[in-house]
Short mmCIF file of C-alpha atoms and ligand atoms in Angstrom, two decimals:
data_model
loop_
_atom_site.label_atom_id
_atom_site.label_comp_id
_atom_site.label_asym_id
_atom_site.label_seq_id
_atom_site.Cartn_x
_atom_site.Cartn_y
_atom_site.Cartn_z
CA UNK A 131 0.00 0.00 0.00
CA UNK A 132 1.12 3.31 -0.98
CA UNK A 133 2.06 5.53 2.00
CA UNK A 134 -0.12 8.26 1.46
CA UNK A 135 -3.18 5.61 1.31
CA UNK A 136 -1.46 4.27 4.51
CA UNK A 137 -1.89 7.01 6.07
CA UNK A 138 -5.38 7.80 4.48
CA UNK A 139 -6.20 4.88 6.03
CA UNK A 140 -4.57 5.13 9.12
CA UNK A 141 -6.33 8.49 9.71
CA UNK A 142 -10.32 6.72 9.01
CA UNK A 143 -9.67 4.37 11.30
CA UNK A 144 -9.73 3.95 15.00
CA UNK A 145 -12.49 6.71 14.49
CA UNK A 146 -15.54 4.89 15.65
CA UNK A 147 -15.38 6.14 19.16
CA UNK A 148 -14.64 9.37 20.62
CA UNK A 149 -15.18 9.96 23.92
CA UNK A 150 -16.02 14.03 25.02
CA UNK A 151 -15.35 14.94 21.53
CA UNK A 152 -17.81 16.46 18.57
CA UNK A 153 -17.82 14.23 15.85
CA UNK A 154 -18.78 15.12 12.07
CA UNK A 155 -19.69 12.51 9.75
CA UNK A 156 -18.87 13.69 6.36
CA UNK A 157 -18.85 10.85 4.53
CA UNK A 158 -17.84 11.54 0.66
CA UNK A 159 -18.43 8.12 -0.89
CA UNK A 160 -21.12 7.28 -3.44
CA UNK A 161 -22.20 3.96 -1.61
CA UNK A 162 -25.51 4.26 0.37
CA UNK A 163 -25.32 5.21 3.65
CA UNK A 164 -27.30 1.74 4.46
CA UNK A 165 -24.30 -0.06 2.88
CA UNK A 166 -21.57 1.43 4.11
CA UNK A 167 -18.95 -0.13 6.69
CA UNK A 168 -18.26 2.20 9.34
CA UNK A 169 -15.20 2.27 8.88
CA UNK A 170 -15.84 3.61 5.46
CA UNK A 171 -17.50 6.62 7.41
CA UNK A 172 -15.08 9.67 7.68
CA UNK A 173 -15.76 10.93 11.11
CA UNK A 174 -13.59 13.47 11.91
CA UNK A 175 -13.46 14.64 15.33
CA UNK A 176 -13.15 18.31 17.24
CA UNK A 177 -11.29 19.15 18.80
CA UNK A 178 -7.64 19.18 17.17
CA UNK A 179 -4.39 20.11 17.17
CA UNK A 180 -1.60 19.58 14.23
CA UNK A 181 2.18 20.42 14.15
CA UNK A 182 4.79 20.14 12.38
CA UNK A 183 7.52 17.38 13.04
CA UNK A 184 7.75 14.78 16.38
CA UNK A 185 6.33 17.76 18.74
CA UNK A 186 4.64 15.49 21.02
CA UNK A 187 5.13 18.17 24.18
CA UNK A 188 4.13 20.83 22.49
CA UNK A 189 0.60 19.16 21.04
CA UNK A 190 -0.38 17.64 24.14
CA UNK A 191 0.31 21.27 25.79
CA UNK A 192 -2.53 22.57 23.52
CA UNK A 193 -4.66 20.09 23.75
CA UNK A 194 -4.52 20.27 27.31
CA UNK A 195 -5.70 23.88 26.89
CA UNK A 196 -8.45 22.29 24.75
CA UNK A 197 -9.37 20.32 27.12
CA UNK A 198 -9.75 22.96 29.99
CA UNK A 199 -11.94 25.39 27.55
CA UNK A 200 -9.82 27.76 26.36
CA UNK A 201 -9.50 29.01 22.83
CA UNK A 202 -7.64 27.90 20.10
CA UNK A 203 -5.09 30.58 19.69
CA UNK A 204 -4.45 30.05 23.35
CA UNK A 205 -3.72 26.83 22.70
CA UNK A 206 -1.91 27.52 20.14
CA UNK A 207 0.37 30.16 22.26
CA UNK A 208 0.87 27.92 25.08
CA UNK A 209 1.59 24.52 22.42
CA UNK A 210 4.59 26.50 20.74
CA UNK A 211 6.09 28.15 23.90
CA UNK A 212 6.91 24.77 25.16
CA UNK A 213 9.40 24.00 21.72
CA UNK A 214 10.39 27.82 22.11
CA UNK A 215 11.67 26.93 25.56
CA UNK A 216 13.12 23.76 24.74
CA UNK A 217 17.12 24.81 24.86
CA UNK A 218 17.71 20.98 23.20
CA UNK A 219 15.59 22.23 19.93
CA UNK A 220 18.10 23.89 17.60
CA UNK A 221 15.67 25.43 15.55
CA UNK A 222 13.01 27.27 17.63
CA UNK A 223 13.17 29.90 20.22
CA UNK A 224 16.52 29.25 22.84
CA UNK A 225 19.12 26.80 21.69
CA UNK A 226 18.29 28.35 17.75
CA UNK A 227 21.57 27.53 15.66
CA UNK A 228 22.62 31.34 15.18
CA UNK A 229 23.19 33.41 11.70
CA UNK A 230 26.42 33.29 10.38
CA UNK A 231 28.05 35.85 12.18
CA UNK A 232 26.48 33.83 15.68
CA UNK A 233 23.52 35.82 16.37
CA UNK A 234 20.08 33.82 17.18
CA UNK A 235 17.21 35.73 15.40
CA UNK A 236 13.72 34.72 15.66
CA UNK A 237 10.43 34.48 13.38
CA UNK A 238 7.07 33.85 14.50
CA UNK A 239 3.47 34.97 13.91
CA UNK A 240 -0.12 33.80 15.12
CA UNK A 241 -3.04 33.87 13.34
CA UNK A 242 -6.86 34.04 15.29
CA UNK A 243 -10.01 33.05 13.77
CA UNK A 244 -11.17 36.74 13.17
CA UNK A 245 -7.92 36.43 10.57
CA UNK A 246 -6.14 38.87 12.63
CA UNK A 247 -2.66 38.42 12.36
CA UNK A 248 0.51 39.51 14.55
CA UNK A 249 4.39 39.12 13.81
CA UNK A 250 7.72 39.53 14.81
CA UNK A 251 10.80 39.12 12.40
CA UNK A 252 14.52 39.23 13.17
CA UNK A 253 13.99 39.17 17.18
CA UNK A 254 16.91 38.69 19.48
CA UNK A 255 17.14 37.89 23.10
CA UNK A 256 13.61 37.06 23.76
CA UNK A 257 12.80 32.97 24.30
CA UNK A 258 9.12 33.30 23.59
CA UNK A 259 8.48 35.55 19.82
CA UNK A 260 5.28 33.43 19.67
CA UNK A 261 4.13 35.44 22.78
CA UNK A 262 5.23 39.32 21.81
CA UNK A 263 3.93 38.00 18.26
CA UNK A 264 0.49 38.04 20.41
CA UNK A 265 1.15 41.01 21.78
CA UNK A 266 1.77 43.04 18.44
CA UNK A 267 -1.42 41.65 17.09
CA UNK A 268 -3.55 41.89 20.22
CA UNK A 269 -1.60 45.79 21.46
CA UNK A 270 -0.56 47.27 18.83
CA UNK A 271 -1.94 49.19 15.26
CA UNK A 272 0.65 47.41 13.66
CA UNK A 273 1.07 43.07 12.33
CA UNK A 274 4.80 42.77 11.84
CA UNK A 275 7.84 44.29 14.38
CA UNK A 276 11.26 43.69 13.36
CA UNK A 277 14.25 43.91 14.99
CA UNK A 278 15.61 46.22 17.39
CA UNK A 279 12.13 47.41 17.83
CA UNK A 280 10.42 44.36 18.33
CA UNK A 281 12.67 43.54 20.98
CA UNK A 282 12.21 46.92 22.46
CA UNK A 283 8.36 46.13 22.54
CA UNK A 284 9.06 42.65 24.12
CA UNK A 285 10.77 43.94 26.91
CA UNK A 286 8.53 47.34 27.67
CA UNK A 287 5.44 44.43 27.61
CA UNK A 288 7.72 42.69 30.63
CA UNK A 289 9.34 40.06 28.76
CA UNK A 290 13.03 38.97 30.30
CA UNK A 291 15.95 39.55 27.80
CA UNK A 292 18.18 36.62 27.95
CA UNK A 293 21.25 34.63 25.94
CA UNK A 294 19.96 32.33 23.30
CA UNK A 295 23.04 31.33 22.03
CA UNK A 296 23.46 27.65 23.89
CA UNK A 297 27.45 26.42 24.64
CA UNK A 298 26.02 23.53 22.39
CA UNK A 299 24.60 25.64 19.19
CA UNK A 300 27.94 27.83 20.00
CA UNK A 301 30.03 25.17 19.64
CA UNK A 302 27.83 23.85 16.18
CA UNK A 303 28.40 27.14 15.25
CA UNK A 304 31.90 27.44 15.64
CA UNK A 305 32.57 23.94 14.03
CA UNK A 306 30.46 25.17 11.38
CA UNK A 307 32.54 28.35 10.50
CA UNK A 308 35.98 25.87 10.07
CA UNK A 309 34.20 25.60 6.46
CA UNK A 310 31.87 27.98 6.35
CA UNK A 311 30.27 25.93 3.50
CA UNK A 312 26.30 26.89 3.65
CA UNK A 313 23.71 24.56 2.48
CA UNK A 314 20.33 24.31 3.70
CA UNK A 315 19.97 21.56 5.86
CA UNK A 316 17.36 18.68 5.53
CA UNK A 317 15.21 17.20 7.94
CA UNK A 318 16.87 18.85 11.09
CA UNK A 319 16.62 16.10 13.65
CA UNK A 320 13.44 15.48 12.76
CA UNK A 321 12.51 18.88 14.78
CA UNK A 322 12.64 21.81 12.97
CA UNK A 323 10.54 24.78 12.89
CA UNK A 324 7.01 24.48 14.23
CA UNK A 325 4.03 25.48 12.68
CA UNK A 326 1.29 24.46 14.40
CA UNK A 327 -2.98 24.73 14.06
CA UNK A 328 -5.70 23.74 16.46
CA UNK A 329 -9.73 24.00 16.20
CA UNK A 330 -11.07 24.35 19.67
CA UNK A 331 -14.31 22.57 20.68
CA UNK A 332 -16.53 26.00 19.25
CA UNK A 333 -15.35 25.18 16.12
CA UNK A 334 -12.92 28.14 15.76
CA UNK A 335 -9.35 27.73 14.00
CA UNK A 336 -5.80 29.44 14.92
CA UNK A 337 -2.38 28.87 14.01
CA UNK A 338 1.01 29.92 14.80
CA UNK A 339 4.44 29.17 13.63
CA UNK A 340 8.05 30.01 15.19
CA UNK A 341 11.56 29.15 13.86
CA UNK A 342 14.81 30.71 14.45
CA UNK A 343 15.54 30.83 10.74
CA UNK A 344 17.63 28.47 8.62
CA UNK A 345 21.06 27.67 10.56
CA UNK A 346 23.80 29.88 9.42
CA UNK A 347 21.47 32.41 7.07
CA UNK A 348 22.83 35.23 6.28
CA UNK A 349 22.74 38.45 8.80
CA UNK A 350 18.94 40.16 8.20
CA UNK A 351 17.75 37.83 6.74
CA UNK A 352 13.89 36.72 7.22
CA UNK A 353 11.83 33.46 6.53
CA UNK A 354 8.68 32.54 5.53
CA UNK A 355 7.41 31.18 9.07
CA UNK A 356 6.56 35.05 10.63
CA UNK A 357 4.92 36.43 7.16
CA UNK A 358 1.02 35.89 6.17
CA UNK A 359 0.05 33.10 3.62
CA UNK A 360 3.70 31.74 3.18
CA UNK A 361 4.47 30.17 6.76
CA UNK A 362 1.02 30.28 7.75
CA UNK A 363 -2.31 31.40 6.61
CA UNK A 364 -5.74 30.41 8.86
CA UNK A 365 -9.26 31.28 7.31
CA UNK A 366 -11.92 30.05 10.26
CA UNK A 367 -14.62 29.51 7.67
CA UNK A 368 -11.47 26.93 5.38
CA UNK A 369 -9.32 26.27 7.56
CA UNK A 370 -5.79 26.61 7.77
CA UNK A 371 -2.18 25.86 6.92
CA UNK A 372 1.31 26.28 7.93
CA UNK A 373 5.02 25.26 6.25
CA UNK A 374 8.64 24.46 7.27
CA UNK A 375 11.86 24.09 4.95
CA UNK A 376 13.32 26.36 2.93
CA UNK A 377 11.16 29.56 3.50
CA UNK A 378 12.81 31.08 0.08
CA UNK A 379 10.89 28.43 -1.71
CA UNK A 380 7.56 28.63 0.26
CA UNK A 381 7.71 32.54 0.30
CA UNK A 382 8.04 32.83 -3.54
CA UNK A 383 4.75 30.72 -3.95
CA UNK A 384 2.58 32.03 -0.86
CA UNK A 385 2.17 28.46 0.15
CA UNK A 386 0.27 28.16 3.17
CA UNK A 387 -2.65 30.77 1.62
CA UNK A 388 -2.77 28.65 -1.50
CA UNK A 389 -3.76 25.72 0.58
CA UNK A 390 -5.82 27.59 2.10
CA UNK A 391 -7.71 29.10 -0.84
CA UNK A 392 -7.35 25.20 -2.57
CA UNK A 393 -9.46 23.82 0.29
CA UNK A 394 -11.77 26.86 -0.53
CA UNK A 395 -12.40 25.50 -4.12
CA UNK A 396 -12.97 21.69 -2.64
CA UNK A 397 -9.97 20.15 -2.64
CA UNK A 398 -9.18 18.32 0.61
CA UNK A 399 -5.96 19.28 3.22
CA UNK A 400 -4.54 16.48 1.56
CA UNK A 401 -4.94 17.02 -2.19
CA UNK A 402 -4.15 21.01 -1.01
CA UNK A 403 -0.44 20.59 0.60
CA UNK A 404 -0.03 17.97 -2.56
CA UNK A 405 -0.54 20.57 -5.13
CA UNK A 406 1.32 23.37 -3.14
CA UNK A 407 4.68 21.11 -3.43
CA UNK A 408 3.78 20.72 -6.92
CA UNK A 409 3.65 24.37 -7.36
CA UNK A 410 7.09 24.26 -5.58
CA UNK A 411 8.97 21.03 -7.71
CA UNK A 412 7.83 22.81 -11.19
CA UNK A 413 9.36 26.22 -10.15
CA UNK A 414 12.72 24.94 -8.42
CA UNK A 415 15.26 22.84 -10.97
CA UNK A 416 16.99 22.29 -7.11
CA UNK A 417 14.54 20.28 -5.33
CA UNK A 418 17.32 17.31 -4.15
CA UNK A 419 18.89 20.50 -2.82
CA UNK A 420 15.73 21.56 -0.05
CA UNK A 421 12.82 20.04 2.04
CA UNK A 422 9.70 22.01 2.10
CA UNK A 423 6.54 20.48 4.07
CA UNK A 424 3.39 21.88 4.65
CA UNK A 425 0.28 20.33 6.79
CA UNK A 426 -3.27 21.41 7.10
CA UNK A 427 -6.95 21.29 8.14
CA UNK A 428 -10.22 21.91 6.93
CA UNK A 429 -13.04 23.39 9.29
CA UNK A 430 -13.85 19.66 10.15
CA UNK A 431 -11.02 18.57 11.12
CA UNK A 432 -9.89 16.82 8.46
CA UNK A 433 -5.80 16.89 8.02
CA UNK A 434 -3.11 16.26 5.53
CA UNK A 435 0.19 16.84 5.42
CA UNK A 436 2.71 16.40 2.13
CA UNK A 437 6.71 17.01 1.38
CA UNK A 438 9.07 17.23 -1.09
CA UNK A 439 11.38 14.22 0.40
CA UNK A 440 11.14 12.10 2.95
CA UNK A 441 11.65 12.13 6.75
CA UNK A 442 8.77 15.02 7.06
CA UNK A 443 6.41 14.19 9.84
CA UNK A 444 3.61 15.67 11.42
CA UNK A 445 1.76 14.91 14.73
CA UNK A 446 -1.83 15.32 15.92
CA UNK A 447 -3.81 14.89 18.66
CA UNK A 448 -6.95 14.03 17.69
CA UNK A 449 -9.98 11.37 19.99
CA UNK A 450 -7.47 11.83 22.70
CA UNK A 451 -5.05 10.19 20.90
CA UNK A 452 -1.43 12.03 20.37
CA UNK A 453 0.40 10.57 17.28
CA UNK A 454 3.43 11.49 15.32
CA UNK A 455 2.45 10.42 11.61
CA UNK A 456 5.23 10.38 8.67
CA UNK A 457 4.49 12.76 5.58
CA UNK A 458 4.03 11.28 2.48
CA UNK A 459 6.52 12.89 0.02
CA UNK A 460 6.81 13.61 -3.62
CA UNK A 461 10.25 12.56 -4.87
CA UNK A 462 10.25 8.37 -3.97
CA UNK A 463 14.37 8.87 -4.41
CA UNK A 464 14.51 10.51 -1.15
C1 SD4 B 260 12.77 29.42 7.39
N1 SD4 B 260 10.97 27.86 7.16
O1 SD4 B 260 13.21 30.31 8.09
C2 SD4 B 260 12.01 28.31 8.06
C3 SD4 B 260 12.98 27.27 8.46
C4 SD4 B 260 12.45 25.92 8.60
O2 SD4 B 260 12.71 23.73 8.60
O3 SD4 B 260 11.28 25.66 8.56
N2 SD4 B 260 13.25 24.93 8.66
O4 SD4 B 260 12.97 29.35 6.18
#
């Protein structure tokens, strides 16, 4: 069986029972509803959280928010501050490999179900961007801060300036500059930037991503994760979608708001993140060169999740169950 019908599969079944959960039949078959198997049935259920790579911690954080009531972008908030705090994660919030010249700058945004929208680019010395991403959205006239002046905004709303630069992702870093060869990097550790969506028991959808960039980028220079419809996009009557690889690629196509609009027309999260790679293979003559993955879900709760090459993963908690579920991928060389 292919892996993508695997995991088609996979996802329909276990479904049957859900316990303190909404569930939504939306069956799409053309067999009559007298005939049809159960497990033929595609019950999806609310509520859910996805994210990008083996983030077990960080899911189960939101879905314990979930579970207590509160809203999805709080879940949301909560679910990526525990990665953003997680000094072993080289890619997100403390512990971030740095830029080339050392410094550890950080990219997030969040996304609520009104589609309001908050970002900061190019932070330093704050652990949590997901959080003063918040605040800019939620305080201030403004979506993006950047910089110098983001940070000065994190720290007059009473966040703690501190060292992000680990002794471990100094010592990468200095290793790294014997060569200084640069090369995207595939498939960090399976744990890479985290892009992450929930629908909360009402029904509403938010996202958020946060990254600290591709190791050893170039000074200044800015992602797709913080910026709307590449990194992430969230429309609460679609759904929404988020990305991680090589942001030049998913910036250039606006991937996450194409999914987004592709669900619009019909197509499922699945079919969605499948044609948004395939917007991405025809425009790149590179792609052995760079992962991009994106994952999404519809305003049922349906999910899918697609990648260049292998080794992408996503995991959801979903009927109380918190899984880690491998991508399928479009070139079968990788
Ligand atoms: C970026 N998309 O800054 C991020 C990095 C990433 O997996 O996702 N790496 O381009």
């Amino acid at each position: 069986m292919k892996r993508r019908k695997f995991i088609q599969s996979a996802s329909l079944s276990g479904l049957g029972v859900v316990a303190g959960s909404a569930v939504i039949s939306c069956a799409e078959s053309s067999t009559s509803s007298e005939n049809k198997p159960e497990k033929m049935v595609n019950k999806v259920s609310l509520p859910v959280v996805v994210a990008t790579w083996n983030v077990n911690n960080a899911t189960a954080k939101a879905w314990e928010q979930l579970q207590q009531g509160k809203s999805s972008l709080d879940a949301i908030e909560a679910g990526c501050m525990v990665e953003e705090a997680n000094a072993e994660g080289q890619s997100v919030g403390i512990g971030g490999l740095p830029d080339r010249d050392g410094n550890v700058t950080l990219d997030a945004c969040i996304m609520n179900k009104n589609g309001d929208y908050g970002a900061v680019v190019y932070l330093q010395n704050i652990k949590h961007p997901i959080s003063v991403a918040r605040r800019v959205m939620e305080d201030t006239p403004h979506v993006i801060l950047a910089g110098k002046g983001a940070e000065k905004f994190a720290i007059e709303s009473g966040f703690k300036p501190e060292d992000l630069l680990t002794e471990k992702s100094r010592a990468d870093w200095e290793k790294w500059k014997e060569k200084s060869e640069y090369k995207p990097i595939i498939n960090i550790e399976n744990h890479d930037t985290i892009g992450m969506l929930a629908i909360d028991s009402k029904g509403d959808i938010a996202g958020g991503c946060t990254t600290s960039g591709l190791a050893y980028k170039m000074a200044g220079r800015v992602g797709d994760s913080p910026i709307i419809g590449s990194g992430l996009f969230i429309d609460n009557e679609v759904g929404g979608a988020t990305a991680t690889g090589l942001g030049e690629a998913v910036l250039k196509t606006v991937g996450s708001f194409l999914i987004v609009e592709l669900m619009r027309q019909g197509k499922s999260p699945q079919e969605a993140c499948e044609e948004a790679i395939g917007r991405i293979v025809a425009k790149n003559k590179n792609i052995e060169d760079f992962q991009v993955g994106f994952i999404a879900v519809n305003k049922k709760g349906e999910t899918g999740a697609y990648a260049i090459h292998n080794g992408f993963w996503q995991t959801r908690y979903q009927d109380n169950k918190n899984e880690n579920i491998p991508s399928d991928f479009y070139n079968k060389k990788s």
